[in-house]
Structures are given as C-alpha cells and as structure tokens.
Amino acid sequence: RKEVEQDPGPFNVPEGATVAFNCTYSNSASQSFFWYRQDCRKEPKLLMSVYSSGNEDGRFTAQLNRASQYISLLIRDSKLSDSATYLCVVNRDDKIIFGKGTRLHILP
Amino acid sequence: DVKVTQSSRYLVKRTGEKVFLECVQDMDHENMFWYRQDPGLGLRLIYFSYDVKMKEKGDIPEGYSVSREKKERFSLILESASTNQTSMYLCASSLVMSGGNNEQFFGPGTRLTVL
C-alpha cells in the first residue's frame, strides 16, 4: 500500500459547485499534513496546512481525520481559476511524502 | 518575495552526456531537495541536503549525484544521461524538515529531454 494515496481524477465540476476530495495515509505516525496546488506546467505551491481542528481559508476548508487516517479538501463556490492538480503532502519525522495529486477541472 | 531559481527551463542533451542542473535559493534555507516529476508517478525525491556539504539519498538516487558547496546552491548531476532520465526536474527548499512550518518552496522546474 502506498504511504499517501489520492484519487487521480479528473474531477469535472461546474463553476459554482462545491467539490471535495480526500487523501489517505498509511502511517499512523504521520505528524503534519498539507495541501499543495500545482497549475499546469507550473511548480507546486502550498495551498494550506491541515490542522487537527480543521481549518478554513476563504472558500477552502481542510480537515484531518486521524482515526481513519485521511485528510480532505473542500472547495466551495468553485471558480474557473481553481482548475489545477491538488497534491496531498504528509510529513513523518524528516520525511516528506507527496501524493500523486488529484486533477480538478472547473467547467464554465 | 522568496525565490528558488533553476538554471534552465528547458534542456536537451544526448545520451551519455554529463548534465548539471543548478538551483539557487535566496531564503537562507538549510534544506534543499531535488525531485523529478513524471506523468502518473507524481513527485519522486532524488536527493536532499540539510546543510552545506551534506547530502542524503531520496527514493530514486540511482544515476544521479548532488553537490552542495554553498548554502544557497544545490546542484543535481547526471553523470551519464540516459533516455529514461527525460523528465521535469524540480528543486525545492525549506526552512525546517518537519513540523507544521516546513513549507517547501519550489523552483519553476527544468524540463530535460535526453535524446
């Protein structure tokens, strides 16, 4: 089993809709969690950290479920500019593990 | 504005050539990383460095070496390029290796084609 797994998608979602995707991790010793965003032909950039209590940044909400070992990302009122690949990142000790990403297409 | 720069955006080399990919960061970060990214395989860590002259193998170090002579510069070397090393190469740096503040800052990438 891979240490970090994501549904590759693509998720094709109409503009204005709400979309959510999950990322599962296999090692219960994982300590910190992040979502990165990667636009086509660009480098990944940090979107948000994921805290145990859950956190929100505008239209984006991230949640961590340690019992079931997954993190989630919810995007409300999706915009065309949200089209990107979303990478789940898990940190354990000094190891940083990237998921392969979930592709999101927002349709006009 | 924090910045990681890579020496080339696009590079075309021939099989057997020695290839140098350079990465420079201006954030005084201790940690630097080299990844390659391929369709369907995601980001894979080649090597990383947590200090000047220190290096650690990542998940796929075979066929690569690295050099970190100065804190701001981390070089990836392909001793004898092969076609299966055609890929997008991404350099990154971070302030810390673990914890909630270990954001990785990436360079724009070098798309290397080996003919």
PDB file of C-alpha atoms in Angstrom:
ATOM      1  CA  ARG A   1       0.000   0.000   0.000  1.00  0.00           C
ATOM      2  CA  LYS A   2       1.341   3.420  -0.910  1.00  0.00           C
ATOM      3  CA  GLU A   3       2.035   5.727   2.009  1.00  0.00           C
ATOM      4  CA  VAL A   4      -0.086   8.542   0.571  1.00  0.00           C
ATOM      5  CA  GLU A   5      -2.934   7.866  -1.849  1.00  0.00           C
ATOM      6  CA  GLN A   6      -5.182  10.180  -3.790  1.00  0.00           C
ATOM      7  CA  ASP A   7      -7.856   9.673  -6.418  1.00  0.00           C
ATOM      8  CA  PRO A   8      -6.146  10.961  -9.588  1.00  0.00           C
ATOM      9  CA  GLY A   9      -9.416  12.244 -11.052  1.00  0.00           C
ATOM     10  CA  PRO A  10     -10.075  14.227 -13.090  1.00  0.00           C
ATOM     11  CA  PHE A  11     -12.949  15.754 -11.218  1.00  0.00           C
ATOM     12  CA  ASN A  12     -15.014  17.754 -13.724  1.00  0.00           C
ATOM     13  CA  VAL A  13     -17.125  20.194 -11.759  1.00  0.00           C
ATOM     14  CA  PRO A  14     -19.363  23.064 -12.945  1.00  0.00           C
ATOM     15  CA  GLU A  15     -18.425  26.535 -11.858  1.00  0.00           C
ATOM     16  CA  GLY A  16     -20.064  27.481  -8.576  1.00  0.00           C
ATOM     17  CA  ALA A  17     -20.350  23.929  -7.307  1.00  0.00           C
ATOM     18  CA  THR A  18     -18.787  22.502  -4.188  1.00  0.00           C
ATOM     19  CA  VAL A  19     -16.167  19.814  -4.592  1.00  0.00           C
ATOM     20  CA  ALA A  20     -14.344  17.697  -2.061  1.00  0.00           C
ATOM     21  CA  PHE A  21     -11.585  15.168  -2.283  1.00  0.00           C
ATOM     22  CA  ASN A  22      -9.713  13.038   0.163  1.00  0.00           C
ATOM     23  CA  CYS A  23      -6.228  11.753   0.671  1.00  0.00           C
ATOM     24  CA  THR A  24      -5.435   8.679   2.753  1.00  0.00           C
ATOM     25  CA  TYR A  25      -2.159   7.981   4.501  1.00  0.00           C
ATOM     26  CA  SER A  26      -0.989   4.652   5.803  1.00  0.00           C
ATOM     27  CA  ASN A  27       1.436   5.539   8.589  1.00  0.00           C
ATOM     28  CA  SER A  28      -0.255   6.492  11.839  1.00  0.00           C
ATOM     29  CA  ALA A  29       2.976   8.184  12.969  1.00  0.00           C
ATOM     30  CA  SER A  30       2.487  10.910  10.350  1.00  0.00           C
ATOM     31  CA  GLN A  31       2.739  14.265  12.024  1.00  0.00           C
ATOM     32  CA  SER A  32       1.819  17.125   9.755  1.00  0.00           C
ATOM     33  CA  PHE A  33      -0.278  17.473   6.660  1.00  0.00           C
ATOM     34  CA  PHE A  34      -0.603  19.913   3.814  1.00  0.00           C
ATOM     35  CA  TRP A  35      -2.389  20.591   0.559  1.00  0.00           C
ATOM     36  CA  TYR A  36      -0.350  21.970  -2.324  1.00  0.00           C
ATOM     37  CA  ARG A  37      -1.711  23.246  -5.604  1.00  0.00           C
ATOM     38  CA  GLN A  38       0.016  22.770  -8.937  1.00  0.00           C
ATOM     39  CA  ASP A  39      -1.149  24.602 -12.036  1.00  0.00           C
ATOM     40  CA  CYS A  40      -0.465  23.123 -15.451  1.00  0.00           C
ATOM     41  CA  ARG A  41       3.238  23.433 -16.334  1.00  0.00           C
ATOM     42  CA  LYS A  42       3.971  25.246 -13.073  1.00  0.00           C
ATOM     43  CA  GLU A  43       5.609  24.310  -9.802  1.00  0.00           C
ATOM     44  CA  PRO A  44       3.651  23.170  -6.725  1.00  0.00           C
ATOM     45  CA  LYS A  45       2.781  25.823  -4.176  1.00  0.00           C
ATOM     46  CA  LEU A  46       1.470  25.486  -0.662  1.00  0.00           C
ATOM     47  CA  LEU A  47      -2.280  25.955  -0.525  1.00  0.00           C
ATOM     48  CA  MET A  48      -2.841  25.311   3.162  1.00  0.00           C
ATOM     49  CA  SER A  49      -1.666  23.350   6.144  1.00  0.00           C
ATOM     50  CA  VAL A  50      -4.123  20.919   7.705  1.00  0.00           C
ATOM     51  CA  TYR A  51      -4.664  21.117  11.439  1.00  0.00           C
ATOM     52  CA  SER A  52      -6.317  18.603  13.731  1.00  0.00           C
ATOM     53  CA  SER A  53      -9.143  21.007  14.477  1.00  0.00           C
ATOM     54  CA  GLY A  54      -9.732  21.667  10.794  1.00  0.00           C
ATOM     55  CA  ASN A  55      -9.054  24.993   9.156  1.00  0.00           C
ATOM     56  CA  GLU A  56     -10.632  27.288   6.668  1.00  0.00           C
ATOM     57  CA  ASP A  57      -9.184  29.829   4.267  1.00  0.00           C
ATOM     58  CA  GLY A  58     -11.877  31.621   2.327  1.00  0.00           C
ATOM     59  CA  ARG A  59     -13.601  29.076   0.108  1.00  0.00           C
ATOM     60  CA  PHE A  60     -11.221  26.296   1.100  1.00  0.00           C
ATOM     61  CA  THR A  61     -11.641  24.020   4.102  1.00  0.00           C
ATOM     62  CA  ALA A  62      -9.186  21.340   5.141  1.00  0.00           C
ATOM     63  CA  GLN A  63      -9.906  18.576   7.622  1.00  0.00           C
ATOM     64  CA  LEU A  64      -7.822  15.880   9.276  1.00  0.00           C
ATOM     65  CA  ASN A  65      -9.255  12.593  10.499  1.00  0.00           C
ATOM     66  CA  ARG A  66      -6.533  10.804  12.436  1.00  0.00           C
ATOM     67  CA  ALA A  67      -8.735   7.862  13.396  1.00  0.00           C
ATOM     68  CA  SER A  68      -9.425   6.987   9.760  1.00  0.00           C
ATOM     69  CA  GLN A  69      -6.094   8.363   8.525  1.00  0.00           C
ATOM     70  CA  TYR A  70      -7.253  10.755   5.860  1.00  0.00           C
ATOM     71  CA  ILE A  71      -7.259  14.440   5.106  1.00  0.00           C
ATOM     72  CA  SER A  72      -9.795  16.241   2.991  1.00  0.00           C
ATOM     73  CA  LEU A  73     -10.073  19.430   0.987  1.00  0.00           C
ATOM     74  CA  LEU A  74     -13.395  21.119   0.339  1.00  0.00           C
ATOM     75  CA  ILE A  75     -13.752  23.923  -2.191  1.00  0.00           C
ATOM     76  CA  ARG A  76     -16.957  25.939  -2.103  1.00  0.00           C
ATOM     77  CA  ASP A  77     -18.306  28.143  -4.889  1.00  0.00           C
ATOM     78  CA  SER A  78     -15.640  26.838  -7.258  1.00  0.00           C
ATOM     79  CA  LYS A  79     -14.080  29.233  -9.771  1.00  0.00           C
ATOM     80  CA  LEU A  80     -12.531  28.542 -13.163  1.00  0.00           C
ATOM     81  CA  SER A  81      -9.204  29.541 -11.620  1.00  0.00           C
ATOM     82  CA  ASP A  82      -9.446  26.619  -9.175  1.00  0.00           C
ATOM     83  CA  SER A  83      -8.633  24.229 -12.042  1.00  0.00           C
ATOM     84  CA  ALA A  84      -5.358  22.625 -11.028  1.00  0.00           C
ATOM     85  CA  THR A  85      -3.854  19.498  -9.545  1.00  0.00           C
ATOM     86  CA  TYR A  86      -4.090  19.276  -5.771  1.00  0.00           C
ATOM     87  CA  LEU A  87      -1.280  17.429  -4.035  1.00  0.00           C
ATOM     88  CA  CYS A  88      -1.631  15.927  -0.597  1.00  0.00           C
ATOM     89  CA  VAL A  89       1.580  16.060   1.453  1.00  0.00           C
ATOM     90  CA  VAL A  90       2.323  14.146   4.623  1.00  0.00           C
ATOM     91  CA  ASN A  91       5.280  14.723   6.916  1.00  0.00           C
ATOM     92  CA  ARG A  92       6.656  11.968   9.127  1.00  0.00           C
ATOM     93  CA  ASP A  93       9.864  12.601  11.085  1.00  0.00           C
ATOM     94  CA  ASP A  94      12.119  14.182   8.497  1.00  0.00           C
ATOM     95  CA  LYS A  95      10.392  12.558   5.572  1.00  0.00           C
ATOM     96  CA  ILE A  96       8.052  14.483   3.292  1.00  0.00           C
ATOM     97  CA  ILE A  97       5.779  12.372   1.116  1.00  0.00           C
ATOM     98  CA  PHE A  98       3.797  13.782  -1.786  1.00  0.00           C
ATOM     99  CA  GLY A  99       0.675  12.161  -3.137  1.00  0.00           C
ATOM    100  CA  LYS A 100       0.373  11.906  -6.910  1.00  0.00           C
ATOM    101  CA  GLY A 101      -2.321  14.537  -6.982  1.00  0.00           C
ATOM    102  CA  THR A 102      -5.978  14.937  -7.864  1.00  0.00           C
ATOM    103  CA  ARG A 103      -6.790  16.818 -11.058  1.00  0.00           C
ATOM    104  CA  LEU A 104      -9.669  19.253 -10.869  1.00  0.00           C
ATOM    105  CA  HIS A 105     -11.329  20.844 -13.906  1.00  0.00           C
ATOM    106  CA  ILE A 106     -13.869  23.575 -13.281  1.00  0.00           C
ATOM    107  CA  LEU A 107     -16.259  23.793 -16.220  1.00  0.00           C
ATOM    108  CA  PRO A 108     -17.819  27.103 -17.311  1.00  0.00           C
TER     109      PRO A 108
ATOM    110  CA  ASP B   1       9.446  37.704  -2.196  1.00  0.00           C
ATOM    111  CA  VAL B   2      11.025  34.319  -1.612  1.00  0.00           C
ATOM    112  CA  LYS B   3      12.616  32.745  -4.588  1.00  0.00           C
ATOM    113  CA  VAL B   4      14.021  29.482  -5.863  1.00  0.00           C
ATOM    114  CA  THR B   5      15.564  29.672  -9.293  1.00  0.00           C
ATOM    115  CA  GLN B   6      16.751  26.946 -11.616  1.00  0.00           C
ATOM    116  CA  SER B   7      19.376  27.453 -14.266  1.00  0.00           C
ATOM    117  CA  SER B   8      17.330  26.346 -17.264  1.00  0.00           C
ATOM    118  CA  ARG B   9      13.642  25.931 -18.065  1.00  0.00           C
ATOM    119  CA  TYR B  10      14.305  23.580 -20.971  1.00  0.00           C
ATOM    120  CA  LEU B  11      17.325  21.443 -21.710  1.00  0.00           C
ATOM    121  CA  VAL B  12      18.044  18.931 -24.457  1.00  0.00           C
ATOM    122  CA  LYS B  13      21.002  16.586 -24.069  1.00  0.00           C
ATOM    123  CA  ARG B  14      22.310  13.469 -25.749  1.00  0.00           C
ATOM    124  CA  THR B  15      22.643  10.025 -24.200  1.00  0.00           C
ATOM    125  CA  GLY B  16      25.909   9.712 -22.319  1.00  0.00           C
ATOM    126  CA  GLU B  17      26.407  13.438 -21.740  1.00  0.00           C
ATOM    127  CA  LYS B  18      27.113  14.796 -18.274  1.00  0.00           C
ATOM    128  CA  VAL B  19      24.333  17.147 -17.220  1.00  0.00           C
ATOM    129  CA  PHE B  20      24.346  19.780 -14.496  1.00  0.00           C
ATOM    130  CA  LEU B  21      21.140  21.243 -13.131  1.00  0.00           C
ATOM    131  CA  GLU B  22      21.607  24.204 -10.837  1.00  0.00           C
ATOM    132  CA  CYS B  23      19.292  25.509  -8.161  1.00  0.00           C
ATOM    133  CA  VAL B  24      19.663  28.665  -6.092  1.00  0.00           C
ATOM    134  CA  GLN B  25      17.505  29.895  -3.209  1.00  0.00           C
ATOM    135  CA  ASP B  26      17.609  33.308  -1.575  1.00  0.00           C
ATOM    136  CA  MET B  27      15.783  32.456   1.653  1.00  0.00           C
ATOM    137  CA  ASP B  28      18.780  31.222   3.698  1.00  0.00           C
ATOM    138  CA  HIS B  29      17.077  27.820   3.999  1.00  0.00           C
ATOM    139  CA  GLU B  30      19.012  24.899   5.444  1.00  0.00           C
ATOM    140  CA  ASN B  31      17.207  22.235   3.449  1.00  0.00           C
ATOM    141  CA  MET B  32      17.175  21.736  -0.278  1.00  0.00           C
ATOM    142  CA  PHE B  33      15.653  18.994  -2.409  1.00  0.00           C
ATOM    143  CA  TRP B  34      15.691  17.617  -5.911  1.00  0.00           C
ATOM    144  CA  TYR B  35      12.622  15.879  -7.315  1.00  0.00           C
ATOM    145  CA  ARG B  36      11.612  14.556 -10.659  1.00  0.00           C
ATOM    146  CA  GLN B  37       8.008  14.592 -11.769  1.00  0.00           C
ATOM    147  CA  ASP B  38       6.601  12.218 -14.361  1.00  0.00           C
ATOM    148  CA  PRO B  39       3.001  11.664 -15.524  1.00  0.00           C
ATOM    149  CA  GLY B  40       1.303   9.043 -13.398  1.00  0.00           C
ATOM    150  CA  LEU B  41       4.224   8.812 -10.984  1.00  0.00           C
ATOM    151  CA  GLY B  42       3.970  12.141  -9.213  1.00  0.00           C
ATOM    152  CA  LEU B  43       6.881  13.808  -7.462  1.00  0.00           C
ATOM    153  CA  ARG B  44       9.738  11.496  -6.536  1.00  0.00           C
ATOM    154  CA  LEU B  45      12.589  12.579  -4.301  1.00  0.00           C
ATOM    155  CA  ILE B  46      16.049  12.076  -5.776  1.00  0.00           C
ATOM    156  CA  TYR B  47      18.326  13.644  -3.166  1.00  0.00           C
ATOM    157  CA  PHE B  48      18.111  16.185  -0.406  1.00  0.00           C
ATOM    158  CA  SER B  49      20.535  18.178   1.695  1.00  0.00           C
ATOM    159  CA  TYR B  50      20.072  19.556   5.187  1.00  0.00           C
ATOM    160  CA  ASP B  51      23.321  21.513   5.344  1.00  0.00           C
ATOM    161  CA  VAL B  52      26.302  22.586   3.289  1.00  0.00           C
ATOM    162  CA  LYS B  53      28.288  19.583   2.076  1.00  0.00           C
ATOM    163  CA  MET B  54      25.650  17.203   3.494  1.00  0.00           C
ATOM    164  CA  LYS B  55      23.515  15.039   1.266  1.00  0.00           C
ATOM    165  CA  GLU B  56      21.047  12.216   1.700  1.00  0.00           C
ATOM    166  CA  LYS B  57      19.622   9.818  -0.833  1.00  0.00           C
ATOM    167  CA  GLY B  58      15.959  10.066  -1.578  1.00  0.00           C
ATOM    168  CA  ASP B  59      13.774   7.410  -3.124  1.00  0.00           C
ATOM    169  CA  ILE B  60      15.389   7.245  -6.584  1.00  0.00           C
ATOM    170  CA  PRO B  61      19.056   8.320  -6.367  1.00  0.00           C
ATOM    171  CA  GLU B  62      20.406   5.878  -8.968  1.00  0.00           C
ATOM    172  CA  GLY B  63      22.059   7.627 -11.867  1.00  0.00           C
ATOM    173  CA  TYR B  64      22.253  10.959 -10.045  1.00  0.00           C
ATOM    174  CA  SER B  65      24.614  12.766  -7.726  1.00  0.00           C
ATOM    175  CA  VAL B  66      24.418  16.133  -5.992  1.00  0.00           C
ATOM    176  CA  SER B  67      26.663  18.877  -4.727  1.00  0.00           C
ATOM    177  CA  ARG B  68      26.063  21.486  -2.032  1.00  0.00           C
ATOM    178  CA  GLU B  69      29.152  23.644  -1.673  1.00  0.00           C
ATOM    179  CA  LYS B  70      27.275  26.764  -0.606  1.00  0.00           C
ATOM    180  CA  LYS B  71      24.119  27.099   1.435  1.00  0.00           C
ATOM    181  CA  GLU B  72      22.149  28.774  -1.328  1.00  0.00           C
ATOM    182  CA  ARG B  73      23.099  26.414  -4.152  1.00  0.00           C
ATOM    183  CA  PHE B  74      22.220  22.771  -4.739  1.00  0.00           C
ATOM    184  CA  SER B  75      23.293  21.073  -7.939  1.00  0.00           C
ATOM    185  CA  LEU B  76      21.974  17.876  -9.476  1.00  0.00           C
ATOM    186  CA  ILE B  77      24.361  15.954 -11.703  1.00  0.00           C
ATOM    187  CA  LEU B  78      23.534  13.279 -14.218  1.00  0.00           C
ATOM    188  CA  GLU B  79      26.895  11.568 -14.735  1.00  0.00           C
ATOM    189  CA  SER B  80      25.856   9.899 -17.988  1.00  0.00           C
ATOM    190  CA  ALA B  81      22.416  10.921 -19.143  1.00  0.00           C
ATOM    191  CA  SER B  82      20.038   8.236 -20.344  1.00  0.00           C
ATOM    192  CA  THR B  83      16.701   8.461 -22.118  1.00  0.00           C
ATOM    193  CA  ASN B  84      14.840   7.276 -19.018  1.00  0.00           C
ATOM    194  CA  GLN B  85      16.044  10.438 -17.267  1.00  0.00           C
ATOM    195  CA  THR B  86      13.886  12.563 -19.540  1.00  0.00           C
ATOM    196  CA  SER B  87      11.642  14.298 -17.043  1.00  0.00           C
ATOM    197  CA  MET B  88      10.664  17.511 -15.281  1.00  0.00           C
ATOM    198  CA  TYR B  89      13.161  18.261 -12.504  1.00  0.00           C
ATOM    199  CA  LEU B  90      12.029  20.397  -9.606  1.00  0.00           C
ATOM    200  CA  CYS B  91      14.221  21.898  -6.936  1.00  0.00           C
ATOM    201  CA  ALA B  92      12.789  22.952  -3.573  1.00  0.00           C
ATOM    202  CA  SER B  93      13.969  24.445  -0.315  1.00  0.00           C
ATOM    203  CA  SER B  94      12.527  24.596   3.178  1.00  0.00           C
ATOM    204  CA  LEU B  95      13.367  26.228   6.471  1.00  0.00           C
ATOM    205  CA  VAL B  96      12.800  23.101   8.563  1.00  0.00           C
ATOM    206  CA  MET B  97      12.431  19.392   7.814  1.00  0.00           C
ATOM    207  CA  SER B  98       9.470  18.600   9.992  1.00  0.00           C
ATOM    208  CA  GLY B  99       6.603  20.178  11.819  1.00  0.00           C
ATOM    209  CA  GLY B 100       3.852  22.474  10.729  1.00  0.00           C
ATOM    210  CA  ASN B 101       6.140  25.125   9.333  1.00  0.00           C
ATOM    211  CA  ASN B 102       8.093  23.074   6.811  1.00  0.00           C
ATOM    212  CA  GLU B 103       6.623  24.599   3.667  1.00  0.00           C
ATOM    213  CA  GLN B 104       8.589  23.649   0.596  1.00  0.00           C
ATOM    214  CA  PHE B 105       9.264  26.402  -1.927  1.00  0.00           C
ATOM    215  CA  PHE B 106       9.747  25.113  -5.432  1.00  0.00           C
ATOM    216  CA  GLY B 107      11.653  26.439  -8.383  1.00  0.00           C
ATOM    217  CA  PRO B 108       9.962  26.686 -11.796  1.00  0.00           C
ATOM    218  CA  GLY B 109      11.382  23.360 -12.953  1.00  0.00           C
ATOM    219  CA  THR B 110      13.717  22.215 -15.689  1.00  0.00           C
ATOM    220  CA  ARG B 111      12.247  20.068 -18.424  1.00  0.00           C
ATOM    221  CA  LEU B 112      15.095  17.813 -19.512  1.00  0.00           C
ATOM    222  CA  THR B 113      14.945  15.782 -22.691  1.00  0.00           C
ATOM    223  CA  VAL B 114      17.616  13.161 -23.302  1.00  0.00           C
ATOM    224  CA  LEU B 115      17.857  12.033 -26.915  1.00  0.00           C
TER     225      LEU B 115
END
